[in-house]
Every structure is written in C-alpha cells, then in structure tokens.
Amino acid sequence: MKLIDLHCDTILSCINSNGEVKLEKNNLCIDIKKLKKADSLAQFFAMYVDLKKYSAPMDRCLDMIDCFYNEIEENSADIAFAGSTKELKKNKSEGKISAFLTVEEGGVLEGKLRNLRILYKLGVRLITLTWNYPNCIGYPNFRWEHKDKGLTAFGEEVVAEMNRLGMIIDVSHLSDQGFYDVAELSGKPFIASHSNARAVTNHWRNLTDDMLRKLAEKGGVAGLNLEPEFLGEVGSVEAMTRHVIHMINAAGIEAVAIGTDFDGCSLLTAIKDAGDMHKLWDALSKAGLSGRDMDKIMHKNVERVIRDVMG
C-alpha cells in the first residue's frame, strides 16, 4: 500500500553528523531501504531549525536545504525532488520516491516575506508556522500558555503569500487561536502535518474535534503522529488506531493522513521505523477500515491537498 508521510526530521541527523549519517543507509527510522519497504510514494522532509541555538536561522535553514539536495542527488536512482502533482506523478512513473522539501519553524523567515519567496524558489513547498517558541508569525501550543494568542500581523501576511505562491500552511505546533486565524484567513486547504486527536489524548499538541472539522471544511488533513506522548501510550498500534478512528469519526475519512514524526519523536516500540508501517496497516484493517479508506489515509488525501495547493 502506497504511503505519503507528511513529516520526518531525518535531515537534521544527516547535517549534525558531519557526513556520517546518510540517507542511503543508517540506523535511523528513515533511509532509502526502509522507505522502499514501506512502499513510500512520497516523504516530506522537514528542515527543523531551533531558534534558540541559531542567531541566524535563515542561514541554518539554507545549510539544511543544501544537505537535503546533496542527499537526494546521492540517491538519485531511488528518490527525486517533487514540488507539484506533475513531479509526483513523473517520479512515480520512473519508480522513484518523491521527496518534498519543508521547513519546520516559520521563524526562519526573520520577519521578511522576501525570505518566504526565496525558500519557495529553492523548492520549499510547506512551512510549519511555529515550533515551540513564539516567532514573527505567531505563538506555539506549548504547555497551554499561548493557547489564546493568534497570528501576528506578519503572520497574516505569510498566510496570504503562501496561498499565492502555492505553499502548504502547516499548523502543527501552532496555538489554538493561531489555528483559527489560519482557518479564517486561508483561501486554500491547510494541514496539521503531525498532530493527533485531543479528545483521545489531552495534549496541547493535539487537535480538538472542532479543529479537525475545520480542517476538513477547508479541504485539509491531520497527519497521525507516532510520538508516544501524543498518542497517550508507549507507541502501541492500538493507540494509533484509536486516534485514527476518532479523527475519522470527528472529521471524516478525507481529513486523515499520516505524519509520523520519524527521527524527531521519542523511542518507538511497536513501529520502530518506516519499514514497520505495515503493522499500522494491519491494525487499521482489523479495526474495519476498507482498502479504499486505507488508500485515502495513506496517500490519496495528501495527493488531493498537493493538487489543490501546489498544483
């Protein structure tokens, strides 16, 4: 069964290893062999920048983008960049996995729309507006303290410009009020790339049922996150299944996707890496999901968002 995974942090390990960790083969959750075992159609690779570690976050982001393209080039027989539906289809026809370039931390924009346009021209097609710190765009959901704070004036400009460019707006990590601001302002579908159901696990990083419904109304998706803290149990497929079923019941099958957070989440148990994703497929099948529904969750819903936003 084909898979599109909306979020992983593998490139962070690659760039921090001084060349020792490679995408081709490693001991992480994601490498080329594991992606093939997962029958990956596309992997979204996040360029995560910690604002407290880097005084020039855009520079760090550019270094990570350079690392991303180097890894893709070194594995060009198996994986290729994609930034549109056309490129996704082309890569599939050539038997290659598609690699989508994303940024996890809108603070890298440093308050300049120019930087957003530069990132787009470099191939970035999704930006997670915040991580765990307030930034020029808005506020994070971190220990509830910023829950009721919305987008900044610059954040509103970013939403409009991302719509114009054809970039996916990602509200995972964003405050509750920021979520609703995006829902009101965005004229295109937006997503929560790696967020679960708050009604199942009451964690600030998860989405309320109302948020899930808003995502669905806008044509977006929420990607199931495998982080045990957000699942509410230590990585069990039963907990994953509970979140998926709840999200389906709350917002409909078209609003659910996969955003593993591989190589960015805590120690996993039931699903140790991308090669184990079949365990989730088996659990969802046993829970009564049809093959058609599974296809929507695993890749078709995200393909729709790519088409609607990127073209």
PDB file of C-alpha atoms in Angstrom:
ATOM      1  CA  MET A   1       0.000   0.000   0.000  1.00  0.00           C
ATOM      2  CA  LYS A   2       1.486   3.336  -1.076  1.00  0.00           C
ATOM      3  CA  LEU A   3       2.419   5.802   1.674  1.00  0.00           C
ATOM      4  CA  ILE A   4       2.879   9.554   1.824  1.00  0.00           C
ATOM      5  CA  ASP A   5       4.375  10.630   5.153  1.00  0.00           C
ATOM      6  CA  LEU A   6       3.940  14.328   5.908  1.00  0.00           C
ATOM      7  CA  HIS A   7       6.746  14.762   8.439  1.00  0.00           C
ATOM      8  CA  CYS A   8      10.182  13.451   9.386  1.00  0.00           C
ATOM      9  CA  ASP A   9      13.344  15.007  10.855  1.00  0.00           C
ATOM     10  CA  THR A  10      15.910  12.753   9.187  1.00  0.00           C
ATOM     11  CA  ILE A  11      17.864  15.580   7.535  1.00  0.00           C
ATOM     12  CA  LEU A  12      18.632  17.034  10.981  1.00  0.00           C
ATOM     13  CA  SER A  13      20.582  13.893  11.853  1.00  0.00           C
ATOM     14  CA  CYS A  14      22.315  13.964   8.481  1.00  0.00           C
ATOM     15  CA  ILE A  15      23.555  17.538   8.844  1.00  0.00           C
ATOM     16  CA  ASN A  16      24.551  17.141  12.505  1.00  0.00           C
ATOM     17  CA  SER A  17      26.648  14.030  11.816  1.00  0.00           C
ATOM     18  CA  ASN A  18      29.361  15.682   9.701  1.00  0.00           C
ATOM     19  CA  GLY A  19      28.700  13.248   6.895  1.00  0.00           C
ATOM     20  CA  GLU A  20      28.478  10.073   8.962  1.00  0.00           C
ATOM     21  CA  VAL A  21      24.688   9.674   8.711  1.00  0.00           C
ATOM     22  CA  LYS A  22      23.481   9.217   5.142  1.00  0.00           C
ATOM     23  CA  LEU A  23      20.010   8.874   3.676  1.00  0.00           C
ATOM     24  CA  GLU A  24      21.016   5.789   1.715  1.00  0.00           C
ATOM     25  CA  LYS A  25      21.518   3.608   4.803  1.00  0.00           C
ATOM     26  CA  ASN A  26      21.541   4.443   8.502  1.00  0.00           C
ATOM     27  CA  ASN A  27      20.323   3.374  11.942  1.00  0.00           C
ATOM     28  CA  LEU A  28      17.513   5.933  11.991  1.00  0.00           C
ATOM     29  CA  CYS A  29      13.815   5.442  11.307  1.00  0.00           C
ATOM     30  CA  ILE A  30      14.145   6.519   7.686  1.00  0.00           C
ATOM     31  CA  ASP A  31      16.575   5.582   4.945  1.00  0.00           C
ATOM     32  CA  ILE A  32      16.111   4.523   1.330  1.00  0.00           C
ATOM     33  CA  LYS A  33      15.766   0.823   2.121  1.00  0.00           C
ATOM     34  CA  LYS A  34      13.169   1.451   4.840  1.00  0.00           C
ATOM     35  CA  LEU A  35      11.206   3.811   2.602  1.00  0.00           C
ATOM     36  CA  LYS A  36      11.108   1.141  -0.083  1.00  0.00           C
ATOM     37  CA  LYS A  37       9.910  -1.421   2.453  1.00  0.00           C
ATOM     38  CA  ALA A  38       7.122   0.996   3.426  1.00  0.00           C
ATOM     39  CA  ASP A  39       6.162   1.313  -0.274  1.00  0.00           C
ATOM     40  CA  SER A  40       6.731   5.055   0.025  1.00  0.00           C
ATOM     41  CA  LEU A  41       5.193   7.205  -2.676  1.00  0.00           C
ATOM     42  CA  ALA A  42       6.481  10.414  -1.094  1.00  0.00           C
ATOM     43  CA  GLN A  43       8.303  11.567   2.017  1.00  0.00           C
ATOM     44  CA  PHE A  44       8.087  15.123   3.325  1.00  0.00           C
ATOM     45  CA  PHE A  45      11.489  16.083   4.790  1.00  0.00           C
ATOM     46  CA  ALA A  46      11.453  18.860   7.401  1.00  0.00           C
ATOM     47  CA  MET A  47      14.256  21.396   7.762  1.00  0.00           C
ATOM     48  CA  TYR A  48      13.943  21.945  11.519  1.00  0.00           C
ATOM     49  CA  VAL A  49      15.721  24.983  12.964  1.00  0.00           C
ATOM     50  CA  ASP A  50      15.947  25.623  16.716  1.00  0.00           C
ATOM     51  CA  LEU A  51      15.644  29.390  17.134  1.00  0.00           C
ATOM     52  CA  LYS A  52      17.431  29.308  20.496  1.00  0.00           C
ATOM     53  CA  LYS A  53      20.505  27.648  19.002  1.00  0.00           C
ATOM     54  CA  TYR A  54      20.940  29.772  15.880  1.00  0.00           C
ATOM     55  CA  SER A  55      21.163  33.557  15.822  1.00  0.00           C
ATOM     56  CA  ALA A  56      20.815  33.482  12.012  1.00  0.00           C
ATOM     57  CA  PRO A  57      18.037  30.913  11.480  1.00  0.00           C
ATOM     58  CA  MET A  58      17.704  31.526   7.736  1.00  0.00           C
ATOM     59  CA  ASP A  59      21.389  30.668   7.277  1.00  0.00           C
ATOM     60  CA  ARG A  60      20.931  27.426   9.195  1.00  0.00           C
ATOM     61  CA  CYS A  61      17.859  26.634   7.097  1.00  0.00           C
ATOM     62  CA  LEU A  62      19.863  27.152   3.900  1.00  0.00           C
ATOM     63  CA  ASP A  63      22.564  24.791   5.184  1.00  0.00           C
ATOM     64  CA  MET A  64      19.905  22.147   5.792  1.00  0.00           C
ATOM     65  CA  ILE A  65      18.390  22.649   2.345  1.00  0.00           C
ATOM     66  CA  ASP A  66      21.851  22.165   0.855  1.00  0.00           C
ATOM     67  CA  CYS A  67      22.194  18.927   2.842  1.00  0.00           C
ATOM     68  CA  PHE A  68      18.750  17.782   1.650  1.00  0.00           C
ATOM     69  CA  TYR A  69      19.621  18.253  -2.013  1.00  0.00           C
ATOM     70  CA  ASN A  70      23.012  16.577  -1.572  1.00  0.00           C
ATOM     71  CA  GLU A  71      21.331  13.504  -0.087  1.00  0.00           C
ATOM     72  CA  ILE A  72      18.704  13.395  -2.840  1.00  0.00           C
ATOM     73  CA  GLU A  73      21.394  13.708  -5.516  1.00  0.00           C
ATOM     74  CA  GLU A  74      23.465  10.904  -3.982  1.00  0.00           C
ATOM     75  CA  ASN A  75      20.408   8.628  -4.137  1.00  0.00           C
ATOM     76  CA  SER A  76      19.015   9.824  -7.466  1.00  0.00           C
ATOM     77  CA  ALA A  77      18.326   6.297  -8.695  1.00  0.00           C
ATOM     78  CA  ASP A  78      15.727   5.849  -5.950  1.00  0.00           C
ATOM     79  CA  ILE A  79      14.436   9.278  -4.894  1.00  0.00           C
ATOM     80  CA  ALA A  80      13.843  12.668  -6.524  1.00  0.00           C
ATOM     81  CA  PHE A  81      12.627  16.123  -5.522  1.00  0.00           C
ATOM     82  CA  ALA A  82       8.951  16.900  -6.086  1.00  0.00           C
ATOM     83  CA  GLY A  83       7.179  20.222  -5.751  1.00  0.00           C
ATOM     84  CA  SER A  84       3.973  19.595  -7.658  1.00  0.00           C
ATOM     85  CA  THR A  85       1.495  16.931  -8.709  1.00  0.00           C
ATOM     86  CA  LYS A  86       3.213  16.712 -12.091  1.00  0.00           C
ATOM     87  CA  GLU A  87       6.577  15.935 -10.490  1.00  0.00           C
ATOM     88  CA  LEU A  88       4.984  13.462  -8.069  1.00  0.00           C
ATOM     89  CA  LYS A  89       3.456  11.569 -10.992  1.00  0.00           C
ATOM     90  CA  LYS A  90       6.692  11.722 -13.001  1.00  0.00           C
ATOM     91  CA  ASN A  91       8.719  10.275 -10.137  1.00  0.00           C
ATOM     92  CA  LYS A  92       6.151   7.534  -9.606  1.00  0.00           C
ATOM     93  CA  SER A  93       6.266   6.600 -13.302  1.00  0.00           C
ATOM     94  CA  GLU A  94      10.051   6.296 -13.035  1.00  0.00           C
ATOM     95  CA  GLY A  95       9.848   4.105  -9.936  1.00  0.00           C
ATOM     96  CA  LYS A  96      11.252   6.802  -7.660  1.00  0.00           C
ATOM     97  CA  ILE A  97      10.158   8.042  -4.243  1.00  0.00           C
ATOM     98  CA  SER A  98       9.231  11.732  -4.209  1.00  0.00           C
ATOM     99  CA  ALA A  99      10.983  13.990  -1.701  1.00  0.00           C
ATOM    100  CA  PHE A 100       9.071  17.116  -0.677  1.00  0.00           C
ATOM    101  CA  LEU A 101      11.069  19.896   0.980  1.00  0.00           C
ATOM    102  CA  THR A 102       9.522  21.526   4.062  1.00  0.00           C
ATOM    103  CA  VAL A 103      10.565  23.908   6.840  1.00  0.00           C
ATOM    104  CA  GLU A 104       9.634  23.325  10.477  1.00  0.00           C
ATOM    105  CA  GLU A 105       9.890  26.766  12.084  1.00  0.00           C
ATOM    106  CA  GLY A 106       8.461  29.838  10.422  1.00  0.00           C
ATOM    107  CA  GLY A 107      10.863  31.954  12.456  1.00  0.00           C
ATOM    108  CA  VAL A 108      13.488  31.305   9.774  1.00  0.00           C
ATOM    109  CA  LEU A 109      11.705  33.975   7.721  1.00  0.00           C
ATOM    110  CA  GLU A 110      13.081  36.563  10.165  1.00  0.00           C
ATOM    111  CA  GLY A 111      10.038  38.751   9.560  1.00  0.00           C
ATOM    112  CA  LYS A 112      10.665  39.115   5.821  1.00  0.00           C
ATOM    113  CA  LEU A 113       8.333  37.971   3.044  1.00  0.00           C
ATOM    114  CA  ARG A 114      11.385  38.092   0.788  1.00  0.00           C
ATOM    115  CA  ASN A 115      12.745  35.068   2.640  1.00  0.00           C
ATOM    116  CA  LEU A 116       9.479  33.204   2.077  1.00  0.00           C
ATOM    117  CA  ARG A 117       9.738  33.787  -1.662  1.00  0.00           C
ATOM    118  CA  ILE A 118      13.390  32.730  -1.650  1.00  0.00           C
ATOM    119  CA  LEU A 119      12.511  29.476   0.117  1.00  0.00           C
ATOM    120  CA  TYR A 120       9.788  28.808  -2.426  1.00  0.00           C
ATOM    121  CA  LYS A 121      12.249  29.305  -5.272  1.00  0.00           C
ATOM    122  CA  LEU A 122      14.605  26.852  -3.542  1.00  0.00           C
ATOM    123  CA  GLY A 123      11.856  24.225  -3.557  1.00  0.00           C
ATOM    124  CA  VAL A 124      10.196  24.571  -0.147  1.00  0.00           C
ATOM    125  CA  ARG A 125       6.526  23.678  -0.505  1.00  0.00           C
ATOM    126  CA  LEU A 126       5.353  23.519   3.128  1.00  0.00           C
ATOM    127  CA  ILE A 127       6.141  25.563   6.223  1.00  0.00           C
ATOM    128  CA  THR A 128       5.212  24.641   9.787  1.00  0.00           C
ATOM    129  CA  LEU A 129       4.417  28.134  11.060  1.00  0.00           C
ATOM    130  CA  THR A 130       5.828  27.673  14.571  1.00  0.00           C
ATOM    131  CA  TRP A 131       7.737  25.169  16.657  1.00  0.00           C
ATOM    132  CA  ASN A 132       7.861  25.517  20.458  1.00  0.00           C
ATOM    133  CA  TYR A 133       8.778  29.210  20.645  1.00  0.00           C
ATOM    134  CA  PRO A 134       6.899  32.400  19.777  1.00  0.00           C
ATOM    135  CA  ASN A 135       8.159  33.797  16.477  1.00  0.00           C
ATOM    136  CA  CYS A 136       7.454  36.507  13.909  1.00  0.00           C
ATOM    137  CA  ILE A 137       4.385  34.586  12.673  1.00  0.00           C
ATOM    138  CA  GLY A 138       2.623  33.616  15.879  1.00  0.00           C
ATOM    139  CA  TYR A 139       2.655  31.546  19.036  1.00  0.00           C
ATOM    140  CA  PRO A 140       3.088  27.836  19.725  1.00  0.00           C
ATOM    141  CA  ASN A 141       0.898  25.476  21.667  1.00  0.00           C
ATOM    142  CA  PHE A 142       3.437  24.698  24.363  1.00  0.00           C
ATOM    143  CA  ARG A 143       2.171  23.850  27.859  1.00  0.00           C
ATOM    144  CA  TRP A 144      -1.039  25.755  27.042  1.00  0.00           C
ATOM    145  CA  GLU A 145       0.496  29.141  27.932  1.00  0.00           C
ATOM    146  CA  HIS A 146       0.000  30.675  24.474  1.00  0.00           C
ATOM    147  CA  LYS A 147      -3.237  28.868  23.606  1.00  0.00           C
ATOM    148  CA  ASP A 148      -5.320  32.026  23.142  1.00  0.00           C
ATOM    149  CA  LYS A 149      -2.737  34.085  21.244  1.00  0.00           C
ATOM    150  CA  GLY A 150      -3.188  34.326  17.490  1.00  0.00           C
ATOM    151  CA  LEU A 151      -1.175  35.231  14.421  1.00  0.00           C
ATOM    152  CA  THR A 152       0.865  38.420  14.277  1.00  0.00           C
ATOM    153  CA  ALA A 153       0.258  40.980  11.532  1.00  0.00           C
ATOM    154  CA  PHE A 154       3.253  39.481   9.713  1.00  0.00           C
ATOM    155  CA  GLY A 155       1.760  36.019  10.214  1.00  0.00           C
ATOM    156  CA  GLU A 156      -1.382  37.134   8.411  1.00  0.00           C
ATOM    157  CA  GLU A 157       0.778  38.347   5.515  1.00  0.00           C
ATOM    158  CA  VAL A 158       2.565  34.988   5.452  1.00  0.00           C
ATOM    159  CA  VAL A 159      -0.736  33.118   5.125  1.00  0.00           C
ATOM    160  CA  ALA A 160      -1.745  35.274   2.158  1.00  0.00           C
ATOM    161  CA  GLU A 161       1.629  34.948   0.448  1.00  0.00           C
ATOM    162  CA  MET A 162       1.804  31.180   0.967  1.00  0.00           C
ATOM    163  CA  ASN A 163      -1.646  30.928  -0.612  1.00  0.00           C
ATOM    164  CA  ARG A 164      -0.448  32.990  -3.565  1.00  0.00           C
ATOM    165  CA  LEU A 165       2.745  31.002  -4.054  1.00  0.00           C
ATOM    166  CA  GLY A 166       1.133  27.596  -3.643  1.00  0.00           C
ATOM    167  CA  MET A 167       2.780  26.527  -0.388  1.00  0.00           C
ATOM    168  CA  ILE A 168       1.047  24.312   2.166  1.00  0.00           C
ATOM    169  CA  ILE A 169       0.407  26.014   5.506  1.00  0.00           C
ATOM    170  CA  ASP A 170       1.121  23.632   8.393  1.00  0.00           C
ATOM    171  CA  VAL A 171      -0.481  24.401  11.774  1.00  0.00           C
ATOM    172  CA  SER A 172       1.065  21.595  13.834  1.00  0.00           C
ATOM    173  CA  HIS A 173       2.655  23.257  16.909  1.00  0.00           C
ATOM    174  CA  LEU A 174       0.566  26.424  16.373  1.00  0.00           C
ATOM    175  CA  SER A 175      -1.579  27.879  19.180  1.00  0.00           C
ATOM    176  CA  ASP A 176      -5.314  27.202  19.205  1.00  0.00           C
ATOM    177  CA  GLN A 177      -6.127  30.803  18.288  1.00  0.00           C
ATOM    178  CA  GLY A 178      -3.462  30.745  15.591  1.00  0.00           C
ATOM    179  CA  PHE A 179      -5.168  27.689  14.128  1.00  0.00           C
ATOM    180  CA  TYR A 180      -8.484  29.515  13.941  1.00  0.00           C
ATOM    181  CA  ASP A 181      -6.817  32.578  12.436  1.00  0.00           C
ATOM    182  CA  VAL A 182      -5.383  30.413   9.647  1.00  0.00           C
ATOM    183  CA  ALA A 183      -8.772  28.745   9.143  1.00  0.00           C
ATOM    184  CA  GLU A 184     -10.390  32.154   8.704  1.00  0.00           C
ATOM    185  CA  LEU A 185      -7.700  33.703   6.506  1.00  0.00           C
ATOM    186  CA  SER A 186      -6.543  30.897   4.238  1.00  0.00           C
ATOM    187  CA  GLY A 187      -8.265  30.568   0.893  1.00  0.00           C
ATOM    188  CA  LYS A 188      -6.640  27.185   0.290  1.00  0.00           C
ATOM    189  CA  PRO A 189      -6.529  23.913   2.239  1.00  0.00           C
ATOM    190  CA  PHE A 190      -4.094  23.840   5.147  1.00  0.00           C
ATOM    191  CA  ILE A 191      -2.853  20.916   7.219  1.00  0.00           C
ATOM    192  CA  ALA A 192      -1.636  19.775  10.617  1.00  0.00           C
ATOM    193  CA  SER A 193       1.204  17.600   9.370  1.00  0.00           C
ATOM    194  CA  HIS A 194       1.878  15.719  12.609  1.00  0.00           C
ATOM    195  CA  SER A 195      -0.933  16.115  15.161  1.00  0.00           C
ATOM    196  CA  ASN A 196      -3.375  13.717  16.811  1.00  0.00           C
ATOM    197  CA  ALA A 197      -6.796  13.950  18.492  1.00  0.00           C
ATOM    198  CA  ARG A 198      -7.002  15.910  21.749  1.00  0.00           C
ATOM    199  CA  ALA A 199     -10.220  14.131  22.715  1.00  0.00           C
ATOM    200  CA  VAL A 200      -8.249  10.868  22.843  1.00  0.00           C
ATOM    201  CA  THR A 201      -5.084  12.276  24.438  1.00  0.00           C
ATOM    202  CA  ASN A 202      -5.450  15.655  26.142  1.00  0.00           C
ATOM    203  CA  HIS A 203      -2.162  17.165  25.000  1.00  0.00           C
ATOM    204  CA  TRP A 204      -1.615  20.716  23.723  1.00  0.00           C
ATOM    205  CA  ARG A 205      -0.016  19.371  20.531  1.00  0.00           C
ATOM    206  CA  ASN A 206      -3.177  17.530  19.541  1.00  0.00           C
ATOM    207  CA  LEU A 207      -6.278  18.942  17.836  1.00  0.00           C
ATOM    208  CA  THR A 208      -9.778  19.328  19.233  1.00  0.00           C
ATOM    209  CA  ASP A 209     -12.697  17.796  17.354  1.00  0.00           C
ATOM    210  CA  ASP A 210     -13.745  21.274  16.262  1.00  0.00           C
ATOM    211  CA  MET A 211     -10.279  21.873  14.812  1.00  0.00           C
ATOM    212  CA  LEU A 212     -10.411  18.564  12.972  1.00  0.00           C
ATOM    213  CA  ARG A 213     -13.760  19.547  11.486  1.00  0.00           C
ATOM    214  CA  LYS A 214     -12.382  22.953  10.453  1.00  0.00           C
ATOM    215  CA  LEU A 215      -9.509  21.218   8.684  1.00  0.00           C
ATOM    216  CA  ALA A 216     -11.992  19.028   6.848  1.00  0.00           C
ATOM    217  CA  GLU A 217     -14.153  22.009   5.870  1.00  0.00           C
ATOM    218  CA  LYS A 218     -11.094  23.680   4.340  1.00  0.00           C
ATOM    219  CA  GLY A 219     -10.077  20.531   2.473  1.00  0.00           C
ATOM    220  CA  GLY A 220      -7.064  19.842   4.677  1.00  0.00           C
ATOM    221  CA  VAL A 221      -5.766  16.877   6.650  1.00  0.00           C
ATOM    222  CA  ALA A 222      -4.249  15.962  10.012  1.00  0.00           C
ATOM    223  CA  GLY A 223      -1.313  13.557   9.920  1.00  0.00           C
ATOM    224  CA  LEU A 224      -1.150  10.843  12.594  1.00  0.00           C
ATOM    225  CA  ASN A 225       1.919  11.449  14.780  1.00  0.00           C
ATOM    226  CA  LEU A 226       3.645   8.375  16.255  1.00  0.00           C
ATOM    227  CA  GLU A 227       5.138  10.280  19.213  1.00  0.00           C
ATOM    228  CA  PRO A 228       4.134   8.231  22.316  1.00  0.00           C
ATOM    229  CA  GLU A 229       3.442  11.369  24.379  1.00  0.00           C
ATOM    230  CA  PHE A 230       0.815  12.492  21.868  1.00  0.00           C
ATOM    231  CA  LEU A 231      -0.642   9.004  21.464  1.00  0.00           C
ATOM    232  CA  GLY A 232      -1.128   8.564  25.193  1.00  0.00           C
ATOM    233  CA  GLU A 233       0.581   5.182  25.279  1.00  0.00           C
ATOM    234  CA  VAL A 234       4.100   3.966  24.616  1.00  0.00           C
ATOM    235  CA  GLY A 235       3.857   3.635  20.872  1.00  0.00           C
ATOM    236  CA  SER A 236       1.210   0.915  20.651  1.00  0.00           C
ATOM    237  CA  VAL A 237      -0.592   0.344  17.361  1.00  0.00           C
ATOM    238  CA  GLU A 238      -3.803   0.154  19.384  1.00  0.00           C
ATOM    239  CA  ALA A 239      -3.321   3.774  20.486  1.00  0.00           C
ATOM    240  CA  MET A 240      -2.544   4.810  16.909  1.00  0.00           C
ATOM    241  CA  THR A 241      -5.693   3.081  15.735  1.00  0.00           C
ATOM    242  CA  ARG A 242      -7.812   4.814  18.389  1.00  0.00           C
ATOM    243  CA  HIS A 243      -6.614   8.220  17.203  1.00  0.00           C
ATOM    244  CA  VAL A 244      -7.223   7.404  13.537  1.00  0.00           C
ATOM    245  CA  ILE A 245     -10.727   6.076  14.176  1.00  0.00           C
ATOM    246  CA  HIS A 246     -11.578   9.083  16.332  1.00  0.00           C
ATOM    247  CA  MET A 247     -10.313  11.526  13.712  1.00  0.00           C
ATOM    248  CA  ILE A 248     -12.385   9.763  11.066  1.00  0.00           C
ATOM    249  CA  ASN A 249     -15.497   9.925  13.254  1.00  0.00           C
ATOM    250  CA  ALA A 250     -14.899  13.596  14.096  1.00  0.00           C
ATOM    251  CA  ALA A 251     -13.982  14.946  10.664  1.00  0.00           C
ATOM    252  CA  GLY A 252     -14.449  12.281   8.010  1.00  0.00           C
ATOM    253  CA  ILE A 253     -12.096   9.929   6.208  1.00  0.00           C
ATOM    254  CA  GLU A 254     -10.906  12.677   3.817  1.00  0.00           C
ATOM    255  CA  ALA A 255      -9.322  14.639   6.693  1.00  0.00           C
ATOM    256  CA  VAL A 256      -6.947  11.944   7.963  1.00  0.00           C
ATOM    257  CA  ALA A 257      -3.387  11.279   6.831  1.00  0.00           C
ATOM    258  CA  ILE A 258      -0.012  10.130   8.172  1.00  0.00           C
ATOM    259  CA  GLY A 259       2.717  12.369   9.628  1.00  0.00           C
ATOM    260  CA  THR A 260       4.939  10.002  11.559  1.00  0.00           C
ATOM    261  CA  ASP A 261       7.496  12.462  13.002  1.00  0.00           C
ATOM    262  CA  PHE A 262      10.104   9.750  12.405  1.00  0.00           C
ATOM    263  CA  ASP A 263      13.583  10.721  13.620  1.00  0.00           C
ATOM    264  CA  GLY A 264      12.050  13.535  15.625  1.00  0.00           C
ATOM    265  CA  CYS A 265       9.988  11.678  18.219  1.00  0.00           C
ATOM    266  CA  SER A 266      10.802   9.624  21.299  1.00  0.00           C
ATOM    267  CA  LEU A 267      11.868   5.994  21.321  1.00  0.00           C
ATOM    268  CA  LEU A 268       9.340   3.988  19.370  1.00  0.00           C
ATOM    269  CA  THR A 269       8.326   0.461  20.295  1.00  0.00           C
ATOM    270  CA  ALA A 270       5.627  -1.131  18.144  1.00  0.00           C
ATOM    271  CA  ILE A 271       6.725   0.691  14.982  1.00  0.00           C
ATOM    272  CA  LYS A 272      10.474   1.165  15.151  1.00  0.00           C
ATOM    273  CA  ASP A 273      10.996   2.622  11.680  1.00  0.00           C
ATOM    274  CA  ALA A 274       9.355   3.173   8.297  1.00  0.00           C
ATOM    275  CA  GLY A 275       9.796  -0.484   7.447  1.00  0.00           C
ATOM    276  CA  ASP A 276       7.337  -1.388  10.211  1.00  0.00           C
ATOM    277  CA  MET A 277       4.435   0.687   8.898  1.00  0.00           C
ATOM    278  CA  HIS A 278       2.678  -2.455   7.707  1.00  0.00           C
ATOM    279  CA  LYS A 279       1.844  -3.088  11.382  1.00  0.00           C
ATOM    280  CA  LEU A 280      -0.350   0.010  11.392  1.00  0.00           C
ATOM    281  CA  TRP A 281      -1.990  -1.014   8.116  1.00  0.00           C
ATOM    282  CA  ASP A 282      -2.805  -4.418   9.636  1.00  0.00           C
ATOM    283  CA  ALA A 283      -4.253  -2.833  12.785  1.00  0.00           C
ATOM    284  CA  LEU A 284      -6.431  -0.412  10.821  1.00  0.00           C
ATOM    285  CA  SER A 285      -7.667  -3.228   8.615  1.00  0.00           C
ATOM    286  CA  LYS A 286      -8.609  -5.277  11.686  1.00  0.00           C
ATOM    287  CA  ALA A 287     -10.446  -2.210  13.011  1.00  0.00           C
ATOM    288  CA  GLY A 288     -12.717  -2.400   9.974  1.00  0.00           C
ATOM    289  CA  LEU A 289     -11.259   0.102   7.523  1.00  0.00           C
ATOM    290  CA  SER A 290     -11.717  -0.816   3.877  1.00  0.00           C
ATOM    291  CA  GLY A 291      -8.927  -0.855   1.331  1.00  0.00           C
ATOM    292  CA  ARG A 292     -10.392   2.283  -0.224  1.00  0.00           C
ATOM    293  CA  ASP A 293     -10.388   4.091   3.119  1.00  0.00           C
ATOM    294  CA  MET A 294      -6.826   2.962   3.811  1.00  0.00           C
ATOM    295  CA  ASP A 295      -5.702   4.341   0.450  1.00  0.00           C
ATOM    296  CA  LYS A 296      -7.192   7.718   1.354  1.00  0.00           C
ATOM    297  CA  ILE A 297      -5.405   7.846   4.696  1.00  0.00           C
ATOM    298  CA  MET A 298      -2.086   6.559   3.387  1.00  0.00           C
ATOM    299  CA  HIS A 299      -1.731   8.728   0.307  1.00  0.00           C
ATOM    300  CA  LYS A 300      -4.807   9.869  -1.622  1.00  0.00           C
ATOM    301  CA  ASN A 301      -5.892  12.577   0.828  1.00  0.00           C
ATOM    302  CA  VAL A 302      -2.440  14.157   0.729  1.00  0.00           C
ATOM    303  CA  GLU A 303      -2.330  13.860  -3.057  1.00  0.00           C
ATOM    304  CA  ARG A 304      -5.552  15.897  -3.099  1.00  0.00           C
ATOM    305  CA  VAL A 305      -4.014  18.614  -0.911  1.00  0.00           C
ATOM    306  CA  ILE A 306      -0.887  18.722  -3.084  1.00  0.00           C
ATOM    307  CA  ARG A 307      -3.060  19.143  -6.165  1.00  0.00           C
ATOM    308  CA  ASP A 308      -5.276  21.802  -4.570  1.00  0.00           C
ATOM    309  CA  VAL A 309      -2.414  23.878  -3.135  1.00  0.00           C
ATOM    310  CA  MET A 310       0.713  23.264  -5.223  1.00  0.00           C
ATOM    311  CA  GLY A 311      -0.983  22.362  -8.488  1.00  0.00           C
TER     312      GLY A 311
END
